[in-house]
Coordinates of C-alpha atoms in Angstrom, one line a residue:
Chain A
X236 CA -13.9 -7.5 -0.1
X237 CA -11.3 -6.6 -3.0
X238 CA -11.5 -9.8 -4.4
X239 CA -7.5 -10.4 -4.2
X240 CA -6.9 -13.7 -2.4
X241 CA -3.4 -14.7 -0.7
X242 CA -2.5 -17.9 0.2
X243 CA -1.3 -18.8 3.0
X244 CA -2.9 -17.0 5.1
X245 CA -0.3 -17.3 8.3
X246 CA 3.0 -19.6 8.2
X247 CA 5.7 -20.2 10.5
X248 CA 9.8 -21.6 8.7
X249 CA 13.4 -22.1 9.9
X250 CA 15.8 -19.6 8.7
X251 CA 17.5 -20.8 5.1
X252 CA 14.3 -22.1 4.4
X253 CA 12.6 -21.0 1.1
X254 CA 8.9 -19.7 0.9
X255 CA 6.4 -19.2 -1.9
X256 CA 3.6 -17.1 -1.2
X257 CA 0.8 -16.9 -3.5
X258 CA -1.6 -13.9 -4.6
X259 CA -5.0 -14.8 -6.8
X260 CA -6.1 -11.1 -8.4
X261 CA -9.0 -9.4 -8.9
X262 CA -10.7 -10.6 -12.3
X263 CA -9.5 -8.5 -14.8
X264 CA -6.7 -6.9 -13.4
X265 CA -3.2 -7.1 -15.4
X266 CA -0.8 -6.0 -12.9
X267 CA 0.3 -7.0 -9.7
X268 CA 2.7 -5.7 -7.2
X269 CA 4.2 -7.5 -4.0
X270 CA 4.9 -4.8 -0.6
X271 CA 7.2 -6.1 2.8
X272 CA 5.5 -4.8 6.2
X273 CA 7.5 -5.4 8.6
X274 CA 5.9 -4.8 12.2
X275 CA 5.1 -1.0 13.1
X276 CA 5.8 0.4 9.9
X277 CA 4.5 1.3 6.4
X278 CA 5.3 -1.0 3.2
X279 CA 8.0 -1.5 1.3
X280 CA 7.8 -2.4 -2.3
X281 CA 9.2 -5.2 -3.6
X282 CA 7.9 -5.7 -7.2
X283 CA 5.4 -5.6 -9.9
X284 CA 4.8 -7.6 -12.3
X285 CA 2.6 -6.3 -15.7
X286 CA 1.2 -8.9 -17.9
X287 CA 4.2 -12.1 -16.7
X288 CA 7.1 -9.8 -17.1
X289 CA 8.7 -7.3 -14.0
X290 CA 8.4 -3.8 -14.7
X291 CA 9.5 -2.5 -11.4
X292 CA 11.7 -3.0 -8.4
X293 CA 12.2 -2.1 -5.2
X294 CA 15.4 -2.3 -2.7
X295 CA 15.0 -6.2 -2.1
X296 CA 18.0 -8.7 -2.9
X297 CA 17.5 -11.0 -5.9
X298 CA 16.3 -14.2 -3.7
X299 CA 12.8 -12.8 -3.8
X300 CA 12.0 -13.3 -6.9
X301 CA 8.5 -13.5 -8.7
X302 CA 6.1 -15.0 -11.3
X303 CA 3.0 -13.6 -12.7
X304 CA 1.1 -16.4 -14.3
X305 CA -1.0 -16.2 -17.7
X306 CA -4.5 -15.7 -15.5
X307 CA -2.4 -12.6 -13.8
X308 CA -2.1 -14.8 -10.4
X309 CA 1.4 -13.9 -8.9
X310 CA 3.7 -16.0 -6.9
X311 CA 6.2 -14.1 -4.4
X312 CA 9.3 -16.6 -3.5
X313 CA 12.1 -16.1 -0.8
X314 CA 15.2 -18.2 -0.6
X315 CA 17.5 -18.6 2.0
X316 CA 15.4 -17.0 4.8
X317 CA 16.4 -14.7 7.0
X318 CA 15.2 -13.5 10.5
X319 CA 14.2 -10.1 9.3
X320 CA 12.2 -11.4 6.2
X321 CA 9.5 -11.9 9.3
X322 CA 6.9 -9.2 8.5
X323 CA 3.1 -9.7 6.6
X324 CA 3.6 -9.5 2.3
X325 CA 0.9 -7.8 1.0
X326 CA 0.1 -8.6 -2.7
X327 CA -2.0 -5.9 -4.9
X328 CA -4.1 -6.4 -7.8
X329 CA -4.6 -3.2 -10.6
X330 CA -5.8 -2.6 -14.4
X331 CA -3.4 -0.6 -15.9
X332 CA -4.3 0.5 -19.4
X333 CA -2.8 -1.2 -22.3
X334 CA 0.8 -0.3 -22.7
X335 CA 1.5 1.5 -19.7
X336 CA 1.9 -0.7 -16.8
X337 CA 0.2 1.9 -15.3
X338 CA -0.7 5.5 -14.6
X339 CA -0.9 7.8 -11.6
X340 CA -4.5 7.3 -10.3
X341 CA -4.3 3.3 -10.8
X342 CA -6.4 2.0 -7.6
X343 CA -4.2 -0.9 -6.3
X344 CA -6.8 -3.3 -4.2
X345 CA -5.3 -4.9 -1.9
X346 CA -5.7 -9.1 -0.3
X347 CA -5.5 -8.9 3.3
X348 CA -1.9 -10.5 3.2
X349 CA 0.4 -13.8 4.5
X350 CA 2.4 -12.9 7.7
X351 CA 5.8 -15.0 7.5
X352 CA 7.4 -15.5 10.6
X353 CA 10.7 -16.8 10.2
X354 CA 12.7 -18.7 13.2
Chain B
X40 CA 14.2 10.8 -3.9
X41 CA 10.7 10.9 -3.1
X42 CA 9.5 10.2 0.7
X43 CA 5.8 10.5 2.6
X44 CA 6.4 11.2 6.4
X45 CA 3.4 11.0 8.6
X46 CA 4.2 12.5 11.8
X47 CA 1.7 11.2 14.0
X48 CA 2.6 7.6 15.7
X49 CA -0.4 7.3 17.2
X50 CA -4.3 9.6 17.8
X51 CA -7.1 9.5 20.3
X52 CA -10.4 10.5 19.7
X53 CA -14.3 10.8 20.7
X54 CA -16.6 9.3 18.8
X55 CA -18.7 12.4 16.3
X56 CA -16.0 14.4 16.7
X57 CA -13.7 15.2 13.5
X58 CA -9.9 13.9 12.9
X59 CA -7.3 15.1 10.9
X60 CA -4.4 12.5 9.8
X61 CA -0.9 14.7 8.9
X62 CA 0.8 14.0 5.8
X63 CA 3.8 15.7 4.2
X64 CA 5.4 14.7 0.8
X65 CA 8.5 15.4 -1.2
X66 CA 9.0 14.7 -4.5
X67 CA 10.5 16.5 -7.4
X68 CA 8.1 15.2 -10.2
X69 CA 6.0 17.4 -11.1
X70 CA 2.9 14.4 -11.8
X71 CA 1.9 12.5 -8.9
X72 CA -1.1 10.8 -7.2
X73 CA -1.7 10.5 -3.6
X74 CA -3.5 7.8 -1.8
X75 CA -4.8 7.1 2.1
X76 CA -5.2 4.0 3.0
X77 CA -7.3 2.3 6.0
X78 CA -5.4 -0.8 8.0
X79 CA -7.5 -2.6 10.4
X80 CA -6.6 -5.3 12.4
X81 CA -7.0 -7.7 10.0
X82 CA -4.2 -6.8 7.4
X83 CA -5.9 -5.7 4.3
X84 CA -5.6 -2.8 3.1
X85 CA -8.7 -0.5 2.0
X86 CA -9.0 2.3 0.0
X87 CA -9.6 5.4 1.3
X88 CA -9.3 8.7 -1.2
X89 CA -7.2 10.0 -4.3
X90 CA -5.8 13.3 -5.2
X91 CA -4.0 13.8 -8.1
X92 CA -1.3 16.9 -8.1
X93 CA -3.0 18.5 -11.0
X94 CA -6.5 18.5 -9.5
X95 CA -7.9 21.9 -8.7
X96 CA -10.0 20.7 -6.0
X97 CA -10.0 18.7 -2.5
X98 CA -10.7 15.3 -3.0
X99 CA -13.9 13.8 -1.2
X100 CA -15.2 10.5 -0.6
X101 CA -18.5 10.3 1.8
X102 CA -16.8 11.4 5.2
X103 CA -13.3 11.1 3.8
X104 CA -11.5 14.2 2.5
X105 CA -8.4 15.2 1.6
X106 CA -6.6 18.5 2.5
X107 CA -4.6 19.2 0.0
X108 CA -1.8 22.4 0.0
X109 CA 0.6 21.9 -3.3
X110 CA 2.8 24.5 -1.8
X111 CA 3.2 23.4 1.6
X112 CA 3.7 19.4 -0.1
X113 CA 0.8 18.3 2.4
X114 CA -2.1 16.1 1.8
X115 CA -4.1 15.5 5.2
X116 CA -6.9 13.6 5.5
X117 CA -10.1 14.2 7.6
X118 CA -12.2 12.0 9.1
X119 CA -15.8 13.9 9.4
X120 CA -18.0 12.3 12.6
X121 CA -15.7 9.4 13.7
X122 CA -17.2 6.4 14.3
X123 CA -15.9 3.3 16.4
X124 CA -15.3 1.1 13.4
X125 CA -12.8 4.2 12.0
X126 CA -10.5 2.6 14.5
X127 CA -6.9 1.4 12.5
X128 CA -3.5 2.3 11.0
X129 CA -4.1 4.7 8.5
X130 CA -1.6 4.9 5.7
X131 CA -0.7 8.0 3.2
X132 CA 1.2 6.8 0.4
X133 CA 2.2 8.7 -3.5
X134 CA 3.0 7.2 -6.7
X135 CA 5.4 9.2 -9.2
X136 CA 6.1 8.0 -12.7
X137 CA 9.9 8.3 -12.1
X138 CA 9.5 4.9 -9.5
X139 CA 7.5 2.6 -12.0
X140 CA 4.3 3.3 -10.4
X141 CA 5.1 1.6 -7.0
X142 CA 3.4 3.3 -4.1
X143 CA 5.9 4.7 -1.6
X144 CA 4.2 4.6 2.0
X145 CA 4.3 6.2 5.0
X146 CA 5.2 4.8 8.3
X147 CA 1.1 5.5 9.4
X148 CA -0.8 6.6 12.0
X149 CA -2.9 4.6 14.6
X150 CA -5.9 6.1 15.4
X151 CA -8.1 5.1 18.1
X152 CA -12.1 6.1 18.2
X153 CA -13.1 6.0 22.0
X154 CA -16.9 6.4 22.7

């Protein structure tokens, strides 16, 4: 086990509905960074967040949004669902050394993910 | 823009014998890292090997290694002696410095250990 912890595990809403998924990192680990899989297919990033503030983003429309709390736990939430948000969020914990928001070889470990289905 | 294609939708193979995963790259940064990643069922995703684009040699990681041509923008992975529980989606994937640091992903390959 990684040690990164999502929550929900599995959950079913109505489209327009709104959805906060939550990630709970590895201890120690400053950065975290949200990837859409949609079924059959690899991820697609969404964002990162390094020490609370976003440092990178992906092709996603601004209702996902994010938080990264003070204890590096992350919140991913989606307003005004859609059918095609459907797909498992993966969240991934890394340390990225001080400054940086990390570097090349950063190991990303991953939680084994929430799978929205939106109806 | 930088892009991972693995060509390979899906692979058979007996249990002992060897596997090799296809993965092609393009990216126009000259630093880079490359990652494989293991799938199963279950949704989380593991941590297979590394190779930096500066490294001199193949990666290796117990039965994991990583074939990597610079010039041919190729980084396959083999699998020495499969074993059943090598059964999943395997995933190549590259962070650049030019994208923040995000991993950009391939679409994976299924591979299916039969004994």
């Amino acid at each position: 086990e990684t040690g990164v912890t999502q929550s929900p595990t599995h959950l079913i809403k109505t489209r327009g509905q709104q959805v906060t998924l939550r990630c709970s990192s590895q201890s120690g680990h400053n950065t975290v960074s949200w990837y859409q899989q949609a079924l059959g297919q690899g991820p697609q990033f969404i964002f990162q967040y390094y020490r609370e503030e976003e440092n990178g983003r992906g092709n996603f429309p601004p209702r996902f949004s994010g938080l990264q709390f003070p204890n590096y736990s992350s919140e991913l939430n989606v307003n005004a669902l859609e059918l095609d948000d459907s797909a498992l969020y993966l969240c991934a914990s890394s340390l990225s050394p001080s400054g940086t928001g990390g570097i090349l070889n950063t190991e990303a470990f991953f939680g084994q993910g929430t799978r929205l289905t939106v109806v | 823009a930088q892009k991972i294609t693995q060509t390979q939708p899906g692979m058979f193979v007996q249990e002992k014998e060897a596997v090799t995963l296809d993965c092609t790259y393009d990216t126009s940064d000259p630093s880079y890292g490359l990652f494989w990643y293991k799938q199963p069922s279950s949704g989380e995703m593991i941590f297979l090997i590394y190779q930096g684009s500066y490294d001199q040699q193949n990666a290796t990681e117990g039965r994991y290694s990583l074939n990597f041509q610079k010039a041919r923008k190729s980084a396959n992975l083999v699998i020495s002696a499969s074993q059943l529980g090598d059964s999943a989606m395997y995933f190549c994937a590259m962070r650049v410095m030019d994208s923040n640091y995000q991993l950009i992903w391939g679409a994976g390959t299924k591979l299916i250990i039969k004994p």
